[in-house]
Every structure is written in C-alpha cells, then in structure tokens.
Amino acid sequence: MKAKAIKNIFVQGSISPELIADSIRKHAHNTGIGGHSIFLGQVRADEKPEGTVSAIDYTAYEDMALEQAHQIREEIFAKYPLTCMHIYHSIGLVPAGELSLFVFTSSVHRKVAIDACEELVERLKGELPVWGREIMGPNQYTWKENR
Amino acid sequence: MKAKAIKNIFVQGSISPELIADSIRKHAHNTGIGGHSIFLGQVRADEKPEGTVSAIDYTAYEDMALEQAHQIREEIFAKYPLTCMHIYHSIGLVPAGELSLFVFTSSVHRKVAIDACEELVERLKGELPVWGREIMGPNQYTWKENR
Amino acid sequence: MDGQQITILAFGKVAEKLGSEQLKASGFEDTDSLLRWLHDRYPALKEVDFSLAVDRKLVAGNTGLGMMCEVALLPPFSGG
Amino acid sequence: MDGQQITILAFGKVAEKLGSEQLKASGFEDTDSLLRWLHDRYPALKEVDFSLAVDRKLVAGNTGLGMMCEVALLPPFSGG
C-alpha cells in the first residue's frame, strides 16, 4: 500500500482572487460535479485597545500542520462523497481586507459539498498549528485568539 | 419610506470564474468582513436515457424571479447579520462543466456567512421560477427536475 | 367583467403543451373558471403538473382576477 | 538516556516567553520531567497556556520520550 503524498497547503502572503478563479476554472473538465462550496477567511481591521489591526502575520508549525491537514482531508473524504477538496492557508503577512484561508469542496450534489466545506473549515480552525499575530503598528501587536 | 431597488440576478450564458474573482476582489475594501461563503452550481453531463447532457438551457419568469429573489434577500438579511449578499443565475445556454449559479454571502464571522449561504441556496432552488432544459443533442432534451 | 384583460404566461413544459408562451383572455372572475376554460381548450394541460401565479405571486386555491392581470402557469422550478 | 537528542520547538507567544524558537535538550525520560526543567529554567512559561506535541502529534498527559524526538510547545491555535 502506497501512502498518499502530503500536499502543501501554505501560500506566502495573501491568497489572490486570481488563484481562486484559476482553481474554479480547473474544475470545468470535471463534468460530474454539480456543486462547489467555498469558504474564504478575510483579515479584519479590528479595533483593539492597542490600535487598529493593519495585518496579520501568520506562523505555523508547518510539518505538523501539513500532517494534520492530510489527516483531516482523509477523514472528510471518508465521510463525504466528494469529487475534490482544496485547502490554502496563508503564511507570513496578510494585510487587512485580504484573504488568508481558502477552502474548496466539490461534489455531485450541493448538500454534500456545503456540509463538507463547513466541517472542514471548523476542523482546520481548531486543529491546525497556525498562529496569527495581529499587527497594529511598527511595534504593536497582539496574538490572535480564535473564538 | 423608500423601497429598495430590485437588483437583477440574471447573467446571459455561463458565469465566468473572472466574474467571481472580481466580486471577491471588490470586498477587500470592506475590512469588517471576516468570512465569505460561496456556492457555485455547475452543469453536470448526466447520462440520461435520451443521451448525455451537453448543456442546460435556462428560461425564467424574469419579473417574478426578480421579485422573489428580492423578497428572499430581504428575509435572509433580516435573519442573519450579513455584510454583503450577491446572487447570480444564468439565463440561456450553459454548457456542461460551466457555472449557472453563484451565491455569495459575507459577514464579520464565518458561521453567519456559511449558514446564510446554505439557506439562501436552498430557497433560491425552491422558490425561483426558473427552468432548465437539459440538452442532449440537436433535437433531444428533457426538462430538468430539482430533487 | 367587460373589458377585462388577462395575460396568460406559460413556461417550460407547460408552454410546450400549450404550444404558446402567451395568451390573452377575458371574462373570467377567478382562477378556477380560467383553468376550466384552459383545460377545455388545451386538453394536453392535464399531462403536466403546474402551479399558478397571479400578478407574480404564487396562489393556492381559487383566486379572484382583476380587470388587468397576469396569470402564469408554472411547472416545477428547476433553476440552479 | 545517554546520547538522547530532544529538539524543543516553541511557537507564537510561547516562543516569546522563552526568547527562542528552538532549544536542544537531553536526558529526559518523559514530558513531565522535561516540562519541570523548562519551567525551572524559564519561569515566564507559567504565564502562557500551551499544549504539547511529541513528534508532531498532540499528547495529553505524561508521555515517554525516545532517543531522538521533537517536542513542540503550542499556544492555542489561531489560524484561518
């Protein structure tokens, strides 16, 4: 038995709308797909006591994060009859208003794609060893906390 | 009280990945958004007794569909604290593998965007007077039925 | 109902059965009487399932028709 | 545990408290003894909440350490 290769999920800096369009476009040849569900995480310019967030600087324990993402991917594929699944997460600096997470599921039927995407987003948020440092100014930052 | 203008939702032919990228890009200035949820409907090349579906030809009772979409939009906005909501549906011919529906919700928090998008898709599928004719060949077609 | 103008719109499979997407009619007080007339004139209508909208609102059960109105015959929706 | 090589990786807030993202250590049979040593040497660690991973797997409770291993100190995740 050959183990599946571990895919990279990390993108340096923000995720561009072009990457998303390209990813969507690549699925046109797969004419068995009936529905795609996409989640995008965008960096908010939150007001904090230390100032307004201008960017988030993401760091990760990359080796572990890729192993975790691989494990989550396998479990979601086992649970839902998906045609495709794609995960992209930013590493490094992402300015407010730009995208840091892109999760994409496709299936014959819409409900499967939608349910799998939602579960995938929740699991990635909870289980990937990734940390966001919210930058307010040259020497001002706080460590982001997921709710 | 001024009633909100009714927005057009119809796009001639298939919805392009570029339109989706542009729509995403336009939200970068809205730095209060934390999550976007997107659903895309893609035309399947289903195998039918009459042949393989090569395209769907969509027709609509446009005036009623726009009023319905407006009503649904208002109700979803009243129920969920959304920042933005966009709906695009194809009219006319959409080849298999191309996109016929694009639903896009944005909110401060991911859960709201995801839940609203899912409900919006279900309502649009059930309540818009739109019909798909599945084309198999020059003189072969069947009327699509939503499950 | 002198001078009444009913525009009947048909879509999808219903338009096929009717052989037309638009008809004009007058002299009908309500949707039940209009439907009886349509069924008499277009027996193929029996073969299709459809709902009715009056002035772009779905109606359930018999519904009164005004002097100027738009009645639509809507087969099951299949958008998306 | 002669010749043991433990690589300790620290991330986020924990790396800040430690003043370092990577340390080497040896001579620890399990995570409890390693943690006692870390807390003695870096008292500021008490101020942060973190989990442990051994060889890229989260561990709960005391866990044995092999001859070559990677122990990571992970503050609460905040990706996405």
GROMACS .gro file of C-alpha atoms in nm:
model
  454
    1MET     CA    1   0.000   0.000   0.000
    2LYS     CA    2   0.133   0.337  -0.102
    3ALA     CA    3   0.054   0.627   0.129
    4LYS     CA    4  -0.088   0.935  -0.041
    5ALA     CA    5   0.157   1.222  -0.077
    6ILE     CA    6   0.115   1.504   0.171
    7LYS     CA    7   0.005   1.819  -0.012
    8ASN     CA    8   0.132   2.163   0.073
    9ILE     CA    9  -0.142   2.400   0.186
   10PHE     CA   10   0.067   2.709   0.259
   11VAL     CA   11   0.078   3.018   0.041
   12GLN     CA   12   0.324   3.300   0.110
   13GLY     CA   13   0.127   3.617   0.192
   14SER     CA   14  -0.236   3.673   0.098
   15ILE     CA   15  -0.442   3.445  -0.128
   16SER     CA   16  -0.532   3.622  -0.452
   17PRO     CA   17  -0.875   3.623  -0.618
   18GLU     CA   18  -0.689   3.502  -0.931
   19LEU     CA   19  -0.579   3.185  -0.752
   20ILE     CA   20  -0.943   3.124  -0.662
   21ALA     CA   21  -1.063   3.187  -1.019
   22ASP     CA   22  -0.793   2.952  -1.153
   23SER     CA   23  -0.891   2.684  -0.908
   24ILE     CA   24  -1.259   2.713  -1.008
   25ARG     CA   25  -1.168   2.712  -1.378
   26LYS     CA   26  -0.971   2.387  -1.340
   27HIS     CA   27  -1.289   2.206  -1.240
   28ALA     CA   28  -1.473   2.272  -1.568
   29HIS     CA   29  -1.338   1.949  -1.721
   30ASN     CA   30  -1.494   1.753  -1.436
   31THR     CA   31  -1.847   1.738  -1.569
   32GLY     CA   32  -1.968   1.510  -1.290
   33ILE     CA   33  -1.956   1.799  -1.043
   34GLY     CA   34  -2.289   1.967  -0.965
   35GLY     CA   35  -2.193   2.197  -0.680
   36HIS     CA   36  -1.892   2.373  -0.530
   37SER     CA   37  -1.877   2.520  -0.181
   38ILE     CA   38  -1.608   2.775  -0.097
   39PHE     CA   39  -1.510   2.941   0.228
   40LEU     CA   40  -1.278   3.241   0.236
   41GLY     CA   41  -1.127   3.389   0.551
   42GLN     CA   42  -1.052   3.761   0.525
   43VAL     CA   43  -0.835   3.963   0.767
   44ARG     CA   44  -1.043   4.214   0.963
   45ALA     CA   45  -0.921   4.561   1.062
   46ASP     CA   46  -1.046   4.507   1.417
   47GLU     CA   47  -1.025   4.789   1.670
   48LYS     CA   48  -0.820   4.673   1.967
   49PRO     CA   49  -0.706   4.861   2.278
   50GLU     CA   50  -0.359   4.866   2.113
   51GLY     CA   51  -0.492   5.016   1.786
   52THR     CA   52  -0.648   4.909   1.455
   53VAL     CA   53  -0.530   4.580   1.307
   54SER     CA   54  -0.349   4.655   0.981
   55ALA     CA   55  -0.236   4.300   0.902
   56ILE     CA   56  -0.198   3.952   1.045
   57ASP     CA   57   0.139   3.779   1.041
   58TYR     CA   58   0.086   3.402   1.028
   59THR     CA   59   0.336   3.146   1.151
   60ALA     CA   60   0.287   2.771   1.163
   61TYR     CA   61   0.445   2.451   1.283
   62GLU     CA   62   0.448   2.358   0.917
   63ASP     CA   63   0.542   1.990   0.933
   64MET     CA   64   0.274   1.918   1.190
   65ALA     CA   65   0.018   2.140   1.014
   66LEU     CA   66   0.066   1.953   0.686
   67GLU     CA   67   0.031   1.617   0.862
   68GLN     CA   68  -0.284   1.740   1.040
   69ALA     CA   69  -0.433   1.880   0.717
   70HIS     CA   70  -0.360   1.548   0.545
   71GLN     CA   71  -0.534   1.356   0.824
   72ILE     CA   72  -0.837   1.589   0.821
   73ARG     CA   73  -0.855   1.564   0.441
   74GLU     CA   74  -0.859   1.183   0.455
   75GLU     CA   75  -1.130   1.183   0.721
   76ILE     CA   76  -1.352   1.429   0.534
   77PHE     CA   77  -1.310   1.230   0.210
   78ALA     CA   78  -1.408   0.914   0.401
   79LYS     CA   79  -1.718   1.081   0.545
   80TYR     CA   80  -1.848   1.269   0.238
   81PRO     CA   81  -1.869   1.158  -0.128
   82LEU     CA   82  -1.661   1.449  -0.256
   83THR     CA   83  -1.513   1.485  -0.602
   84CYS     CA   84  -1.247   1.740  -0.500
   85MET     CA   85  -1.112   1.918  -0.194
   86HIS     CA   86  -0.860   2.204  -0.181
   87ILE     CA   87  -0.711   2.388   0.116
   88TYR     CA   88  -0.492   2.701   0.107
   89HIS     CA   89  -0.370   2.890   0.414
   90SER     CA   90  -0.150   3.197   0.420
   91ILE     CA   91   0.185   3.210   0.593
   92GLY     CA   92   0.353   3.544   0.661
   93LEU     CA   93   0.192   3.885   0.634
   94VAL     CA   94  -0.167   3.934   0.514
   95PRO     CA   95  -0.296   4.295   0.511
   96ALA     CA   96  -0.647   4.372   0.639
   97GLY     CA   97  -0.908   4.316   0.368
   98GLU     CA   98  -0.706   4.038   0.203
   99LEU     CA   99  -0.763   3.662   0.215
  100SER     CA  100  -0.580   3.417   0.443
  101LEU     CA  101  -0.786   3.098   0.405
  102PHE     CA  102  -0.943   2.932   0.100
  103VAL     CA  103  -1.131   2.605   0.143
  104PHE     CA  104  -1.297   2.448  -0.161
  105THR     CA  105  -1.510   2.132  -0.184
  106SER     CA  106  -1.691   1.990  -0.488
  107SER     CA  107  -1.945   1.713  -0.524
  108VAL     CA  108  -2.214   1.572  -0.748
  109HIS     CA  109  -2.477   1.723  -0.516
  110ARG     CA  110  -2.476   2.060  -0.345
  111LYS     CA  111  -2.562   1.942   0.007
  112VAL     CA  112  -2.253   1.720   0.030
  113ALA     CA  113  -2.021   1.999  -0.088
  114ILE     CA  114  -2.176   2.250   0.155
  115ASP     CA  115  -2.170   2.021   0.460
  116ALA     CA  116  -1.816   1.900   0.394
  117CYS     CA  117  -1.686   2.255   0.346
  118GLU     CA  118  -1.837   2.372   0.674
  119GLU     CA  119  -1.693   2.078   0.868
  120LEU     CA  120  -1.355   2.120   0.701
  121VAL     CA  121  -1.336   2.490   0.795
  122GLU     CA  122  -1.422   2.415   1.159
  123ARG     CA  123  -1.162   2.139   1.180
  124LEU     CA  124  -0.887   2.344   1.016
  125LYS     CA  125  -0.955   2.636   1.252
  126GLY     CA  126  -0.942   2.407   1.554
  127GLU     CA  127  -0.669   2.162   1.463
  128LEU     CA  128  -0.402   2.333   1.252
  129PRO     CA  129  -0.100   2.454   1.449
  130VAL     CA  130  -0.106   2.802   1.298
  131TRP     CA  131  -0.083   3.133   1.484
  132GLY     CA  132  -0.184   3.481   1.382
  133ARG     CA  133  -0.011   3.788   1.520
  134GLU     CA  134  -0.235   4.092   1.474
  135ILE     CA  135  -0.022   4.390   1.378
  136MET     CA  136  -0.134   4.739   1.481
  137GLY     CA  137   0.179   4.938   1.410
  138PRO     CA  138   0.558   4.913   1.390
  139ASN     CA  139   0.596   4.777   1.743
  140GLN     CA  140   0.237   4.699   1.835
  141TYR     CA  141   0.078   4.357   1.808
  142THR     CA  142  -0.137   4.102   1.991
  143TRP     CA  143  -0.167   3.729   1.943
  144LYS     CA  144  -0.495   3.647   1.772
  145GLU     CA  145  -0.734   3.416   1.953
  146ASN     CA  146  -0.994   3.207   1.770
  147ARG     CA  147  -1.333   3.201   1.928
  148MET     CA  148  -4.011   5.505   0.320
  149LYS     CA  149  -3.827   5.429   0.000
  150ALA     CA  150  -3.842   5.070  -0.119
  151LYS     CA  151  -3.505   4.919  -0.207
  152ALA     CA  152  -3.442   4.884  -0.580
  153ILE     CA  153  -3.483   4.535  -0.719
  154LYS     CA  154  -3.147   4.401  -0.835
  155ASN     CA  155  -3.101   4.198  -1.148
  156ILE     CA  156  -2.964   3.850  -1.080
  157PHE     CA  157  -2.958   3.713  -1.435
  158VAL     CA  158  -2.645   3.665  -1.642
  159GLN     CA  159  -2.663   3.566  -2.009
  160GLY     CA  160  -2.496   3.225  -2.052
  161SER     CA  161  -2.249   3.076  -1.806
  162ILE     CA  162  -2.099   3.259  -1.507
  163SER     CA  163  -1.725   3.308  -1.555
  164PRO     CA  164  -1.457   3.248  -1.292
  165GLU     CA  165  -1.346   3.608  -1.367
  166LEU     CA  166  -1.681   3.745  -1.251
  167ILE     CA  167  -1.633   3.551  -0.928
  168ALA     CA  168  -1.277   3.679  -0.880
  169ASP     CA  169  -1.394   4.038  -0.946
  170SER     CA  170  -1.674   4.001  -0.697
  171ILE     CA  171  -1.433   3.870  -0.431
  172ARG     CA  172  -1.181   4.146  -0.509
  173LYS     CA  173  -1.445   4.417  -0.458
  174HIS     CA  174  -1.482   4.313  -0.094
  175ALA     CA  175  -1.121   4.391   0.001
  176HIS     CA  176  -1.211   4.748   0.094
  177ASN     CA  177  -1.464   4.617   0.345
  178THR     CA  178  -1.224   4.541   0.626
  179GLY     CA  179  -1.502   4.449   0.870
  180ILE     CA  180  -1.561   4.121   0.685
  181GLY     CA  181  -1.406   3.810   0.840
  182GLY     CA  182  -1.558   3.534   0.626
  183HIS     CA  183  -1.711   3.476   0.286
  184SER     CA  184  -1.918   3.176   0.188
  185ILE     CA  185  -1.971   3.094  -0.178
  186PHE     CA  186  -2.186   2.835  -0.352
  187LEU     CA  187  -2.143   2.757  -0.721
  188GLY     CA  188  -2.377   2.542  -0.926
  189GLN     CA  189  -2.210   2.363  -1.217
  190VAL     CA  190  -2.390   2.192  -1.508
  191ARG     CA  191  -2.339   1.815  -1.498
  192ALA     CA  192  -2.300   1.598  -1.809
  193ASP     CA  193  -2.551   1.350  -1.669
  194GLU     CA  194  -2.622   1.029  -1.856
  195LYS     CA  195  -2.993   1.011  -1.939
  196PRO     CA  196  -3.190   0.757  -2.139
  197GLU     CA  197  -3.201   1.021  -2.416
  198GLY     CA  198  -2.821   1.071  -2.415
  199THR     CA  199  -2.551   1.267  -2.233
  200VAL     CA  200  -2.640   1.620  -2.121
  201SER     CA  201  -2.423   1.864  -2.316
  202ALA     CA  202  -2.577   2.187  -2.183
  203ILE     CA  203  -2.871   2.329  -1.992
  204ASP     CA  204  -3.086   2.600  -2.146
  205TYR     CA  205  -3.235   2.814  -1.868
  206THR     CA  206  -3.553   3.015  -1.900
  207ALA     CA  207  -3.722   3.216  -1.629
  208TYR     CA  208  -4.031   3.413  -1.547
  209GLU     CA  209  -3.792   3.702  -1.501
  210ASP     CA  210  -4.018   3.963  -1.341
  211MET     CA  211  -4.144   3.718  -1.082
  212ALA     CA  212  -3.797   3.568  -1.025
  213LEU     CA  213  -3.652   3.912  -0.952
  214GLU     CA  214  -3.934   3.992  -0.709
  215GLN     CA  215  -3.886   3.654  -0.540
  216ALA     CA  216  -3.509   3.698  -0.517
  217HIS     CA  217  -3.563   4.044  -0.370
  218GLN     CA  218  -3.801   3.906  -0.109
  219ILE     CA  219  -3.565   3.620  -0.019
  220ARG     CA  220  -3.274   3.864   0.004
  221GLU     CA  221  -3.465   4.087   0.246
  222GLU     CA  222  -3.564   3.790   0.463
  223ILE     CA  223  -3.210   3.650   0.477
  224PHE     CA  224  -3.069   3.995   0.563
  225ALA     CA  225  -3.330   4.024   0.841
  226LYS     CA  226  -3.237   3.683   0.982
  227TYR     CA  227  -2.855   3.695   0.959
  228PRO     CA  228  -2.615   3.983   1.036
  229LEU     CA  229  -2.460   3.984   0.690
  230THR     CA  230  -2.234   4.249   0.544
  231CYS     CA  231  -2.300   4.156   0.180
  232MET     CA  232  -2.506   3.919  -0.031
  233HIS     CA  233  -2.483   3.856  -0.405
  234ILE     CA  234  -2.685   3.628  -0.631
  235TYR     CA  235  -2.618   3.546  -0.997
  236HIS     CA  236  -2.816   3.295  -1.205
  237SER     CA  237  -2.762   3.207  -1.570
  238ILE     CA  238  -3.025   3.252  -1.834
  239GLY     CA  239  -2.988   3.085  -2.172
  240LEU     CA  240  -2.739   2.816  -2.262
  241VAL     CA  241  -2.477   2.688  -2.015
  242PRO     CA  242  -2.250   2.404  -2.142
  243ALA     CA  243  -2.172   2.109  -1.912
  244GLY     CA  244  -1.881   2.190  -1.680
  245GLU     CA  245  -1.967   2.560  -1.666
  246LEU     CA  246  -2.133   2.757  -1.387
  247SER     CA  247  -2.502   2.852  -1.371
  248LEU     CA  248  -2.541   2.975  -1.012
  249PHE     CA  249  -2.319   3.193  -0.791
  250VAL     CA  250  -2.433   3.277  -0.439
  251PHE     CA  251  -2.204   3.485  -0.218
  252THR     CA  252  -2.251   3.591   0.146
  253SER     CA  253  -2.009   3.783   0.370
  254SER     CA  254  -2.012   3.854   0.740
  255VAL     CA  255  -1.794   3.952   1.034
  256HIS     CA  256  -1.797   3.590   1.150
  257ARG     CA  257  -1.769   3.275   0.941
  258LYS     CA  258  -2.064   3.085   1.089
  259VAL     CA  259  -2.313   3.355   0.987
  260ALA     CA  260  -2.183   3.369   0.630
  261ILE     CA  261  -2.189   2.988   0.597
  262ASP     CA  262  -2.539   2.941   0.743
  263ALA     CA  263  -2.688   3.226   0.541
  264CYS     CA  264  -2.533   3.099   0.217
  265GLU     CA  265  -2.671   2.750   0.268
  266GLU     CA  266  -3.023   2.879   0.344
  267LEU     CA  267  -3.009   3.119   0.051
  268VAL     CA  268  -2.914   2.840  -0.195
  269GLU     CA  269  -3.197   2.618  -0.072
  270ARG     CA  270  -3.451   2.899  -0.102
  271LEU     CA  271  -3.337   3.006  -0.448
  272LYS     CA  272  -3.353   2.647  -0.575
  273GLY     CA  273  -3.703   2.605  -0.433
  274GLU     CA  274  -3.859   2.945  -0.494
  275LEU     CA  275  -3.722   3.099  -0.814
  276PRO     CA  276  -3.940   3.046  -1.122
  277VAL     CA  277  -3.652   2.923  -1.337
  278TRP     CA  278  -3.649   2.615  -1.560
  279GLY     CA  279  -3.363   2.416  -1.701
  280ARG     CA  280  -3.394   2.223  -2.025
  281GLU     CA  281  -3.123   1.958  -2.042
  282ILE     CA  282  -2.992   1.937  -2.396
  283MET     CA  283  -2.860   1.603  -2.527
  284GLY     CA  284  -2.837   1.675  -2.894
  285PRO     CA  285  -2.985   1.883  -3.177
  286ASN     CA  286  -3.341   1.762  -3.112
  287GLN     CA  287  -3.305   1.583  -2.781
  288TYR     CA  288  -3.383   1.734  -2.444
  289THR     CA  289  -3.561   1.674  -2.115
  290TRP     CA  290  -3.689   1.921  -1.857
  291LYS     CA  291  -3.462   1.921  -1.555
  292GLU     CA  292  -3.615   1.836  -1.222
  293ASN     CA  293  -3.468   1.954  -0.891
  294ARG     CA  294  -3.463   1.696  -0.620
  295MET     CA  295  -6.603   4.172  -1.644
  296ASP     CA  296  -6.636   4.388  -1.955
  297GLY     CA  297  -6.301   4.496  -2.095
  298GLN     CA  298  -6.104   4.263  -1.871
  299GLN     CA  299  -5.753   4.186  -1.994
  300ILE     CA  300  -5.590   3.872  -1.868
  301THR     CA  301  -5.240   3.792  -1.991
  302ILE     CA  302  -5.167   3.422  -1.956
  303LEU     CA  303  -4.798   3.331  -1.947
  304ALA     CA  304  -4.680   2.973  -1.984
  305PHE     CA  305  -4.330   2.842  -1.911
  306GLY     CA  306  -4.122   2.532  -1.970
  307LYS     CA  307  -4.313   2.210  -2.020
  308VAL     CA  308  -4.647   2.391  -1.986
  309ALA     CA  309  -4.563   2.626  -2.273
  310GLU     CA  310  -4.485   2.319  -2.483
  311LYS     CA  311  -4.819   2.157  -2.408
  312LEU     CA  312  -4.999   2.482  -2.480
  313GLY     CA  313  -4.795   2.540  -2.796
  314SER     CA  314  -4.760   2.902  -2.685
  315GLU     CA  315  -4.588   3.117  -2.425
  316GLN     CA  316  -4.852   3.386  -2.410
  317LEU     CA  317  -5.232   3.402  -2.448
  318LYS     CA  318  -5.487   3.671  -2.392
  319ALA     CA  319  -5.824   3.606  -2.229
  320SER     CA  320  -6.108   3.798  -2.071
  321GLY     CA  321  -6.432   3.741  -1.888
  322PHE     CA  322  -6.302   3.526  -1.601
  323GLU     CA  323  -6.386   3.613  -1.244
  324ASP     CA  324  -6.141   3.376  -1.084
  325THR     CA  325  -5.861   3.129  -1.148
  326ASP     CA  326  -6.091   2.826  -1.126
  327SER     CA  327  -6.308   2.941  -1.416
  328LEU     CA  328  -5.999   3.037  -1.617
  329LEU     CA  329  -5.846   2.693  -1.554
  330ARG     CA  330  -6.163   2.517  -1.666
  331TRP     CA  331  -6.153   2.712  -1.990
  332LEU     CA  332  -5.781   2.638  -2.041
  333HIS     CA  333  -5.829   2.268  -1.977
  334ASP     CA  334  -6.118   2.254  -2.223
  335ARG     CA  335  -5.922   2.430  -2.490
  336TYR     CA  336  -5.586   2.258  -2.424
  337PRO     CA  337  -5.655   1.901  -2.309
  338ALA     CA  338  -5.276   1.831  -2.307
  339LEU     CA  339  -5.253   2.051  -1.996
  340LYS     CA  340  -5.372   1.751  -1.795
  341GLU     CA  341  -5.041   1.581  -1.865
  342VAL     CA  342  -4.836   1.842  -1.681
  343ASP     CA  343  -4.801   1.947  -1.321
  344PHE     CA  344  -4.806   2.324  -1.269
  345SER     CA  345  -4.871   2.597  -1.012
  346LEU     CA  346  -5.037   2.932  -1.068
  347ALA     CA  347  -4.911   3.282  -1.004
  348VAL     CA  348  -5.138   3.586  -1.027
  349ASP     CA  349  -4.953   3.912  -1.076
  350ARG     CA  350  -4.623   3.740  -0.995
  351LYS     CA  351  -4.735   3.589  -0.664
  352LEU     CA  352  -4.795   3.216  -0.621
  353VAL     CA  353  -5.156   3.143  -0.533
  354ALA     CA  354  -5.301   2.836  -0.364
  355GLY     CA  355  -5.668   2.762  -0.430
  356ASN     CA  356  -5.919   2.969  -0.621
  357THR     CA  357  -5.822   3.336  -0.655
  358GLY     CA  358  -6.016   3.635  -0.786
  359LEU     CA  359  -5.895   3.801  -1.105
  360GLY     CA  360  -5.898   4.179  -1.157
  361MET     CA  361  -5.958   4.384  -1.470
  362MET     CA  362  -5.591   4.377  -1.569
  363CYS     CA  363  -5.395   4.081  -1.455
  364GLU     CA  364  -5.115   3.842  -1.537
  365VAL     CA  365  -5.172   3.473  -1.474
  366ALA     CA  366  -4.870   3.246  -1.505
  367LEU     CA  367  -4.867   2.868  -1.542
  368LEU     CA  368  -4.551   2.744  -1.373
  369PRO     CA  369  -4.415   2.389  -1.397
  370PRO     CA  370  -4.197   2.273  -1.104
  371PHE     CA  371  -3.895   2.503  -1.072
  372SER     CA  372  -3.558   2.366  -1.173
  373GLY     CA  373  -3.311   2.651  -1.150
  374GLY     CA  374  -2.963   2.641  -1.001
  375MET     CA  375   1.928   0.821   2.818
  376ASP     CA  376   2.288   0.864   2.702
  377GLY     CA  377   2.315   1.047   2.372
  378GLN     CA  378   1.947   1.143   2.365
  379GLN     CA  379   1.864   1.436   2.136
  380ILE     CA  380   1.548   1.630   2.208
  381THR     CA  381   1.464   1.922   1.982
  382ILE     CA  382   1.230   2.162   2.157
  383LEU     CA  383   1.029   2.389   1.925
  384ALA     CA  384   0.837   2.688   2.056
  385PHE     CA  385   0.576   2.889   1.866
  386GLY     CA  386   0.388   3.217   1.896
  387LYS     CA  387   0.352   3.355   2.245
  388VAL     CA  388   0.547   3.064   2.395
  389ALA     CA  389   0.849   3.140   2.176
  390GLU     CA  390   0.833   3.498   2.302
  391LYS     CA  391   0.833   3.391   2.666
  392LEU     CA  392   1.117   3.151   2.600
  393GLY     CA  393   1.310   3.410   2.399
  394SER     CA  394   1.382   3.134   2.148
  395GLU     CA  395   1.212   2.921   1.885
  396GLN     CA  396   1.437   2.620   1.923
  397LEU     CA  397   1.628   2.453   2.210
  398LYS     CA  398   1.819   2.130   2.243
  399ALA     CA  399   1.796   1.909   2.549
  400SER     CA  400   1.882   1.557   2.653
  401GLY     CA  401   1.844   1.323   2.947
  402PHE     CA  402   1.465   1.334   2.987
  403GLU     CA  403   1.262   1.017   3.006
  404ASP     CA  404   0.924   1.179   2.966
  405THR     CA  405   0.741   1.505   2.901
  406ASP     CA  406   0.671   1.569   3.271
  407SER     CA  407   1.040   1.577   3.361
  408LEU     CA  408   1.118   1.791   3.056
  409LEU     CA  409   0.843   2.037   3.150
  410ARG     CA  410   0.974   2.064   3.510
  411TRP     CA  411   1.316   2.152   3.372
  412LEU     CA  412   1.170   2.407   3.125
  413HIS     CA  413   0.962   2.574   3.394
  414ASP     CA  414   1.265   2.598   3.626
  415ARG     CA  415   1.476   2.749   3.356
  416TYR     CA  416   1.207   2.975   3.201
  417PRO     CA  417   0.973   3.091   3.481
  418ALA     CA  418   0.784   3.312   3.231
  419LEU     CA  419   0.638   2.994   3.080
  420LYS     CA  420   0.386   2.993   3.366
  421GLU     CA  421   0.224   3.299   3.212
  422VAL     CA  422   0.123   3.119   2.891
  423ASP     CA  423  -0.120   2.846   2.806
  424PHE     CA  424   0.021   2.578   2.577
  425SER     CA  425  -0.022   2.217   2.462
  426LEU     CA  426   0.249   1.969   2.380
  427ALA     CA  427   0.317   1.773   2.065
  428VAL     CA  428   0.572   1.492   2.051
  429ASP     CA  429   0.692   1.412   1.701
  430ARG     CA  430   0.413   1.624   1.554
  431LYS     CA  431   0.130   1.453   1.744
  432LEU     CA  432  -0.059   1.628   2.024
  433VAL     CA  433  -0.016   1.445   2.355
  434ALA     CA  434  -0.236   1.460   2.662
  435GLY     CA  435  -0.073   1.369   2.993
  436ASN     CA  436   0.276   1.243   3.056
  437THR     CA  437   0.441   1.086   2.751
  438GLY     CA  438   0.767   0.894   2.713
  439LEU     CA  439   1.046   1.050   2.508
  440GLY     CA  440   1.267   0.848   2.273
  441MET     CA  441   1.633   0.888   2.183
  442MET     CA  442   1.558   1.129   1.900
  443CYS     CA  443   1.248   1.334   1.935
  444GLU     CA  444   1.083   1.666   1.863
  445VAL     CA  445   0.880   1.826   2.140
  446ALA     CA  446   0.672   2.129   2.045
  447LEU     CA  447   0.519   2.387   2.278
  448LEU     CA  448   0.199   2.508   2.113
  449PRO     CA  449  -0.008   2.806   2.225
  450PRO     CA  450  -0.380   2.797   2.133
  451PHE     CA  451  -0.417   2.779   1.754
  452SER     CA  452  -0.541   3.088   1.576
  453GLY     CA  453  -0.520   3.017   1.205
  454GLY     CA  454  -0.781   3.094   0.942
   0.00000   0.00000   0.00000
